Amino acid sequence: MKRFVAMLLALMMVISLAACSNKTGDDTKDTPNSGTQQGGDSQQGGDSQQGEVKKQDDIVLWTLAADLKQFAERYEAETGNHVEVVVFDSADFSTKIMQTLGSKSKDVDVFVGEPQMLPNFFEAGFSADLSEFDSQVKDRLVDYTYEAGCDEDGVLRAISYQACPGSVIYRIDLAEEVFGTSDPEEIGKHFSSFDEIRKTADTLQAKGYSIFGDTGSLRWFSTSSNPWVKDGQLIIDQDRLDYFDCAVDLYQKNQVAFAQEWSAPWYASMAGPLPQLTAADVDEGTVWGMDKDELMQQGQAGGEGITQVFSYVMPSWGALIVRDNAEDNMGNFGICSGVCSFFGGGTFLTVNEYSEHKEAAKAFIEFCTLNDDTAQWWLGASNGDVVSSKAVLEANSDYQNPAFGNQNTYAFYLKEMEKIDYSLITGYDDTIKDAFGNAIISVQKGQQTKEAAMKEFYTTVITLLPELTIPEDAPYYAD
């Protein structure tokens, strides 16, 4: 319970900060769900069907992902059972769940969670036992999704229709020009370690290109060899120090485009050239004042001070973002492996422990996650989302994706997911990664030395997560 309270306090702090503004540094970490349409479709409510009598097989679903409206419509068409879908903004969702289910509300029957949210929901006792589906999930769905859906005792409590494996998404034309090949296996070698990434950045810079939009891309590789926490101790190994140094180096050597994720320049970079900013411009407060169309026009005009972004590191939902913003670059991207295999985000469905419609809720979850016909339908309806069904991914492994140079992307992702080591994931990761990212930003901008930034990082971790300990031999800790 002590860990739960500490993590809840950290979560509330993060949500409070997010509500004020997006993080302005390069190590941002927003991770929207694939298919989620945030904004206008959102409903801010939870008192569903007040004053109405709900049929036994009708249920209420609270979600971050608007795509579940399509699942609900298909489910009702096939079964006649209604699912009321309430979509929340991501900044409000965890708080709403904690407040509503903390009072044992029966207003919601099914609710969702991303992997980093699930441990808190499980520990609070909000998620019902789904063990009746255990063998099916274990046998039929991607391995890491099964592990993410189990609580600390191995009891299945959440199931996902999605899988969100990661990759490096790179420009085929620039790869051919700079490296003489666009083969995914060969390009992957240039991203196989932080040292190789630094060499790759040097090579690309010599040709006038930026390796990433910003150094936040590296955060996906921050759990490459050890978990952040083991046996109650924070772990800072050589890989994490290499990650730190690589992020600082790329920033200070102007080897990224300073196009922060989710900004207009970031989206514009997927379609073509950008004006090149430097670290000095960013530190002096220079901002991108143009929208995507204006940036594209200036970039296409050519001349001095122009760059192109070579690659993006994101989960599979990020590949859809690149595809949808590529414009004339459509089909000019490939995907390959990087420093380590990873995943990010994903929509897991769980049953409210206090629901009076548990059987109907379970039937809906089974329809969404364990029905191969539904999974096959969703591949088409989503226009490229990666499902969790291994059989469906295997059945589509020969699919040549026109948005990615006719590469067999489902086959790639299926293979990549087999390498994900879920034992490296802990419930502390988001809080620690945020603190580590802030330490990196302070050194990038010359605000602190690495030693001072690391000491402040340790202090932040212990403040937010007082149950953890720092080993005496942790780098820069006792110096």
PDB file of C-alpha atoms in Angstrom, residues 162-328:
ATOM      1  CA  GLN A 162      -3.766  -4.004 -29.450  1.00  0.00           C
ATOM      2  CA  ALA A 163      -0.053  -4.618 -29.417  1.00  0.00           C
ATOM      3  CA  CYS A 164       2.273  -1.621 -29.654  1.00  0.00           C
ATOM      4  CA  PRO A 165       5.790  -2.836 -30.515  1.00  0.00           C
ATOM      5  CA  GLY A 166       8.422  -0.255 -31.269  1.00  0.00           C
ATOM      6  CA  SER A 167      10.753   0.420 -34.171  1.00  0.00           C
ATOM      7  CA  VAL A 168      12.989   2.980 -35.810  1.00  0.00           C
ATOM      8  CA  ILE A 169      11.118   4.557 -38.720  1.00  0.00           C
ATOM      9  CA  TYR A 170      13.570   5.855 -41.321  1.00  0.00           C
ATOM     10  CA  ARG A 171      13.661   7.590 -44.683  1.00  0.00           C
ATOM     11  CA  ILE A 172      14.376   5.120 -47.486  1.00  0.00           C
ATOM     12  CA  ASP A 173      15.689   7.725 -49.935  1.00  0.00           C
ATOM     13  CA  LEU A 174      18.092   9.284 -47.432  1.00  0.00           C
ATOM     14  CA  ALA A 175      19.302   5.832 -46.367  1.00  0.00           C
ATOM     15  CA  GLU A 176      20.145   4.983 -49.966  1.00  0.00           C
ATOM     16  CA  GLU A 177      21.992   8.272 -50.411  1.00  0.00           C
ATOM     17  CA  VAL A 178      23.975   8.209 -47.165  1.00  0.00           C
ATOM     18  CA  PHE A 179      24.507   4.498 -46.476  1.00  0.00           C
ATOM     19  CA  GLY A 180      24.098   2.989 -49.932  1.00  0.00           C
ATOM     20  CA  THR A 181      21.237   0.745 -48.795  1.00  0.00           C
ATOM     21  CA  SER A 182      17.760   0.954 -47.319  1.00  0.00           C
ATOM     22  CA  ASP A 183      17.637  -2.682 -46.211  1.00  0.00           C
ATOM     23  CA  PRO A 184      16.054  -2.810 -42.701  1.00  0.00           C
ATOM     24  CA  GLU A 185      18.667  -5.248 -41.395  1.00  0.00           C
ATOM     25  CA  GLU A 186      21.521  -2.997 -42.503  1.00  0.00           C
ATOM     26  CA  ILE A 187      19.954   0.248 -41.321  1.00  0.00           C
ATOM     27  CA  GLY A 188      19.171  -1.384 -37.989  1.00  0.00           C
ATOM     28  CA  LYS A 189      22.900  -1.810 -37.410  1.00  0.00           C
ATOM     29  CA  HIS A 190      23.267   1.971 -37.367  1.00  0.00           C
ATOM     30  CA  PHE A 191      20.877   2.113 -34.379  1.00  0.00           C
ATOM     31  CA  SER A 192      22.075  -0.984 -32.513  1.00  0.00           C
ATOM     32  CA  SER A 193      23.705   0.877 -29.608  1.00  0.00           C
ATOM     33  CA  PHE A 194      24.033   4.412 -28.295  1.00  0.00           C
ATOM     34  CA  ASP A 195      27.588   4.507 -29.598  1.00  0.00           C
ATOM     35  CA  GLU A 196      26.397   3.496 -33.089  1.00  0.00           C
ATOM     36  CA  ILE A 197      23.683   6.151 -32.931  1.00  0.00           C
ATOM     37  CA  ARG A 198      26.305   8.818 -32.257  1.00  0.00           C
ATOM     38  CA  LYS A 199      28.367   7.609 -35.234  1.00  0.00           C
ATOM     39  CA  THR A 200      25.252   7.558 -37.403  1.00  0.00           C
ATOM     40  CA  ALA A 201      24.428  11.114 -36.342  1.00  0.00           C
ATOM     41  CA  ASP A 202      27.922  12.247 -37.349  1.00  0.00           C
ATOM     42  CA  THR A 203      27.542  10.652 -40.781  1.00  0.00           C
ATOM     43  CA  LEU A 204      24.104  12.159 -41.350  1.00  0.00           C
ATOM     44  CA  GLN A 205      25.185  15.612 -40.185  1.00  0.00           C
ATOM     45  CA  ALA A 206      28.019  15.597 -42.716  1.00  0.00           C
ATOM     46  CA  LYS A 207      25.340  15.198 -45.400  1.00  0.00           C
ATOM     47  CA  GLY A 208      23.166  17.958 -43.960  1.00  0.00           C
ATOM     48  CA  TYR A 209      20.608  15.711 -42.258  1.00  0.00           C
ATOM     49  CA  SER A 210      19.343  15.373 -38.679  1.00  0.00           C
ATOM     50  CA  ILE A 211      19.188  11.912 -37.120  1.00  0.00           C
ATOM     51  CA  PHE A 212      15.994  12.660 -35.123  1.00  0.00           C
ATOM     52  CA  GLY A 213      13.465  15.430 -34.702  1.00  0.00           C
ATOM     53  CA  ASP A 214      14.595  15.773 -31.093  1.00  0.00           C
ATOM     54  CA  THR A 215      16.525  13.769 -28.522  1.00  0.00           C
ATOM     55  CA  GLY A 216      13.301  12.567 -26.908  1.00  0.00           C
ATOM     56  CA  SER A 217      13.442   9.739 -29.454  1.00  0.00           C
ATOM     57  CA  LEU A 218      16.148   8.088 -27.352  1.00  0.00           C
ATOM     58  CA  ARG A 219      13.915   7.642 -24.316  1.00  0.00           C
ATOM     59  CA  TRP A 220      12.376   4.515 -25.837  1.00  0.00           C
ATOM     60  CA  PHE A 221      15.743   2.787 -25.458  1.00  0.00           C
ATOM     61  CA  SER A 222      16.252   3.768 -21.803  1.00  0.00           C
ATOM     62  CA  THR A 223      15.274   0.284 -20.581  1.00  0.00           C
ATOM     63  CA  SER A 224      17.667  -1.808 -22.628  1.00  0.00           C
ATOM     64  CA  SER A 225      19.577  -4.037 -20.204  1.00  0.00           C
ATOM     65  CA  ASN A 226      18.201  -3.742 -16.656  1.00  0.00           C
ATOM     66  CA  PRO A 227      14.917  -2.696 -15.056  1.00  0.00           C
ATOM     67  CA  TRP A 228      14.906   0.747 -13.478  1.00  0.00           C
ATOM     68  CA  VAL A 229      14.168  -0.883 -10.115  1.00  0.00           C
ATOM     69  CA  LYS A 230      15.251  -4.280  -8.808  1.00  0.00           C
ATOM     70  CA  ASP A 231      14.756  -5.561  -5.266  1.00  0.00           C
ATOM     71  CA  GLY A 232      13.738  -2.077  -4.187  1.00  0.00           C
ATOM     72  CA  GLN A 233      16.918  -0.452  -5.522  1.00  0.00           C
ATOM     73  CA  LEU A 234      17.264   2.094  -8.311  1.00  0.00           C
ATOM     74  CA  ILE A 235      19.553   0.851 -11.084  1.00  0.00           C
ATOM     75  CA  ILE A 236      21.726   3.242 -13.093  1.00  0.00           C
ATOM     76  CA  ASP A 237      23.950   1.080 -15.288  1.00  0.00           C
ATOM     77  CA  GLN A 238      26.352   1.900 -18.115  1.00  0.00           C
ATOM     78  CA  ASP A 239      23.597   1.753 -20.731  1.00  0.00           C
ATOM     79  CA  ARG A 240      21.716   4.505 -18.912  1.00  0.00           C
ATOM     80  CA  LEU A 241      24.841   6.643 -18.705  1.00  0.00           C
ATOM     81  CA  ASP A 242      25.393   6.026 -22.434  1.00  0.00           C
ATOM     82  CA  TYR A 243      21.805   7.110 -23.091  1.00  0.00           C
ATOM     83  CA  PHE A 244      22.393  10.265 -21.042  1.00  0.00           C
ATOM     84  CA  ASP A 245      25.629  11.131 -22.872  1.00  0.00           C
ATOM     85  CA  CYS A 246      24.156  10.368 -26.296  1.00  0.00           C
ATOM     86  CA  ALA A 247      21.173  12.659 -25.706  1.00  0.00           C
ATOM     87  CA  VAL A 248      23.440  15.497 -24.537  1.00  0.00           C
ATOM     88  CA  ASP A 249      25.850  14.984 -27.430  1.00  0.00           C
ATOM     89  CA  LEU A 250      23.195  14.992 -30.162  1.00  0.00           C
ATOM     90  CA  TYR A 251      21.671  18.147 -28.717  1.00  0.00           C
ATOM     91  CA  GLN A 252      24.839  20.137 -28.218  1.00  0.00           C
ATOM     92  CA  LYS A 253      26.287  19.130 -31.596  1.00  0.00           C
ATOM     93  CA  ASN A 254      23.070  20.240 -33.345  1.00  0.00           C
ATOM     94  CA  GLN A 255      22.505  16.778 -34.776  1.00  0.00           C
ATOM     95  CA  VAL A 256      18.738  16.852 -34.236  1.00  0.00           C
ATOM     96  CA  ALA A 257      16.273  19.218 -35.904  1.00  0.00           C
ATOM     97  CA  PHE A 258      14.939  20.642 -32.617  1.00  0.00           C
ATOM     98  CA  ALA A 259      11.468  19.716 -33.838  1.00  0.00           C
ATOM     99  CA  GLN A 260       9.849  18.616 -30.593  1.00  0.00           C
ATOM    100  CA  GLU A 261       7.427  15.696 -30.746  1.00  0.00           C
ATOM    101  CA  TRP A 262       3.780  16.695 -31.399  1.00  0.00           C
ATOM    102  CA  SER A 263       4.830  20.165 -32.638  1.00  0.00           C
ATOM    103  CA  ALA A 264       4.088  21.591 -36.091  1.00  0.00           C
ATOM    104  CA  PRO A 265       7.765  21.234 -37.177  1.00  0.00           C
ATOM    105  CA  TRP A 266       7.761  17.578 -36.113  1.00  0.00           C
ATOM    106  CA  TYR A 267       4.735  16.790 -38.241  1.00  0.00           C
ATOM    107  CA  ALA A 268       6.105  18.855 -41.127  1.00  0.00           C
ATOM    108  CA  SER A 269       9.439  16.994 -41.011  1.00  0.00           C
ATOM    109  CA  MET A 270       7.688  13.797 -42.107  1.00  0.00           C
ATOM    110  CA  ALA A 271       6.785  15.415 -45.400  1.00  0.00           C
ATOM    111  CA  GLY A 272      10.102  17.042 -46.302  1.00  0.00           C
ATOM    112  CA  PRO A 273      12.829  19.598 -45.466  1.00  0.00           C
ATOM    113  CA  LEU A 274      12.763  22.005 -42.530  1.00  0.00           C
ATOM    114  CA  PRO A 275      14.624  25.183 -41.609  1.00  0.00           C
ATOM    115  CA  GLN A 276      17.531  24.134 -39.344  1.00  0.00           C
ATOM    116  CA  LEU A 277      17.606  25.470 -35.811  1.00  0.00           C
ATOM    117  CA  THR A 278      20.556  25.081 -33.461  1.00  0.00           C
ATOM    118  CA  ALA A 279      20.826  24.436 -29.737  1.00  0.00           C
ATOM    119  CA  ALA A 280      21.733  28.117 -29.328  1.00  0.00           C
ATOM    120  CA  ASP A 281      18.498  29.154 -31.047  1.00  0.00           C
ATOM    121  CA  VAL A 282      16.487  26.967 -28.688  1.00  0.00           C
ATOM    122  CA  ASP A 283      18.361  28.130 -25.586  1.00  0.00           C
ATOM    123  CA  GLU A 284      17.859  31.759 -26.581  1.00  0.00           C
ATOM    124  CA  GLY A 285      14.122  31.206 -26.836  1.00  0.00           C
ATOM    125  CA  THR A 286      13.790  30.988 -30.620  1.00  0.00           C
ATOM    126  CA  VAL A 287      10.519  29.230 -31.375  1.00  0.00           C
ATOM    127  CA  TRP A 288       8.884  27.764 -34.440  1.00  0.00           C
ATOM    128  CA  GLY A 289       6.189  30.294 -35.220  1.00  0.00           C
ATOM    129  CA  MET A 290       4.925  28.738 -38.443  1.00  0.00           C
ATOM    130  CA  ASP A 291       2.310  26.080 -38.988  1.00  0.00           C
ATOM    131  CA  LYS A 292       3.007  22.849 -40.852  1.00  0.00           C
ATOM    132  CA  ASP A 293       2.170  24.238 -44.313  1.00  0.00           C
ATOM    133  CA  GLU A 294       4.353  27.317 -43.858  1.00  0.00           C
ATOM    134  CA  LEU A 295       7.254  25.209 -42.611  1.00  0.00           C
ATOM    135  CA  MET A 296       6.958  22.884 -45.587  1.00  0.00           C
ATOM    136  CA  GLN A 297       6.954  25.812 -48.008  1.00  0.00           C
ATOM    137  CA  GLN A 298      10.090  27.307 -46.474  1.00  0.00           C
ATOM    138  CA  GLY A 299      11.810  23.926 -46.372  1.00  0.00           C
ATOM    139  CA  GLN A 300      10.984  23.191 -49.998  1.00  0.00           C
ATOM    140  CA  ALA A 301      12.416  26.544 -51.020  1.00  0.00           C
ATOM    141  CA  GLY A 302      15.842  25.066 -50.251  1.00  0.00           C
ATOM    142  CA  GLY A 303      19.028  27.028 -49.762  1.00  0.00           C
ATOM    143  CA  GLU A 304      21.177  27.374 -46.664  1.00  0.00           C
ATOM    144  CA  GLY A 305      19.962  26.352 -43.259  1.00  0.00           C
ATOM    145  CA  ILE A 306      17.764  23.471 -44.378  1.00  0.00           C
ATOM    146  CA  THR A 307      17.712  19.985 -42.895  1.00  0.00           C
ATOM    147  CA  GLN A 308      15.725  16.769 -43.190  1.00  0.00           C
ATOM    148  CA  VAL A 309      14.892  14.362 -40.382  1.00  0.00           C
ATOM    149  CA  PHE A 310      16.196  10.868 -41.049  1.00  0.00           C
ATOM    150  CA  SER A 311      14.340   8.829 -38.446  1.00  0.00           C
ATOM    151  CA  TYR A 312      11.743   8.588 -35.701  1.00  0.00           C
ATOM    152  CA  VAL A 313      11.667   6.129 -32.793  1.00  0.00           C
ATOM    153  CA  MET A 314       8.119   5.206 -31.804  1.00  0.00           C
ATOM    154  CA  PRO A 315       5.729   2.364 -31.082  1.00  0.00           C
ATOM    155  CA  SER A 316       3.596   1.040 -33.931  1.00  0.00           C
ATOM    156  CA  TRP A 317       0.968   3.736 -33.459  1.00  0.00           C
ATOM    157  CA  GLY A 318       3.712   6.242 -34.273  1.00  0.00           C
ATOM    158  CA  ALA A 319       4.178   4.606 -37.668  1.00  0.00           C
ATOM    159  CA  LEU A 320       0.575   5.555 -38.420  1.00  0.00           C
ATOM    160  CA  ILE A 321       1.343   9.182 -37.490  1.00  0.00           C
ATOM    161  CA  VAL A 322       4.321   9.220 -39.858  1.00  0.00           C
ATOM    162  CA  ARG A 323       2.237   7.632 -42.599  1.00  0.00           C
ATOM    163  CA  ASP A 324      -0.600  10.130 -42.191  1.00  0.00           C
ATOM    164  CA  ASN A 325       1.729  13.153 -42.336  1.00  0.00           C
ATOM    165  CA  ALA A 326       4.123  11.941 -45.046  1.00  0.00           C
ATOM    166  CA  GLU A 327       2.259  13.567 -47.949  1.00  0.00           C
ATOM    167  CA  ASP A 328       4.616  13.264 -50.958  1.00  0.00           C
TER     168      ASP A 328
END
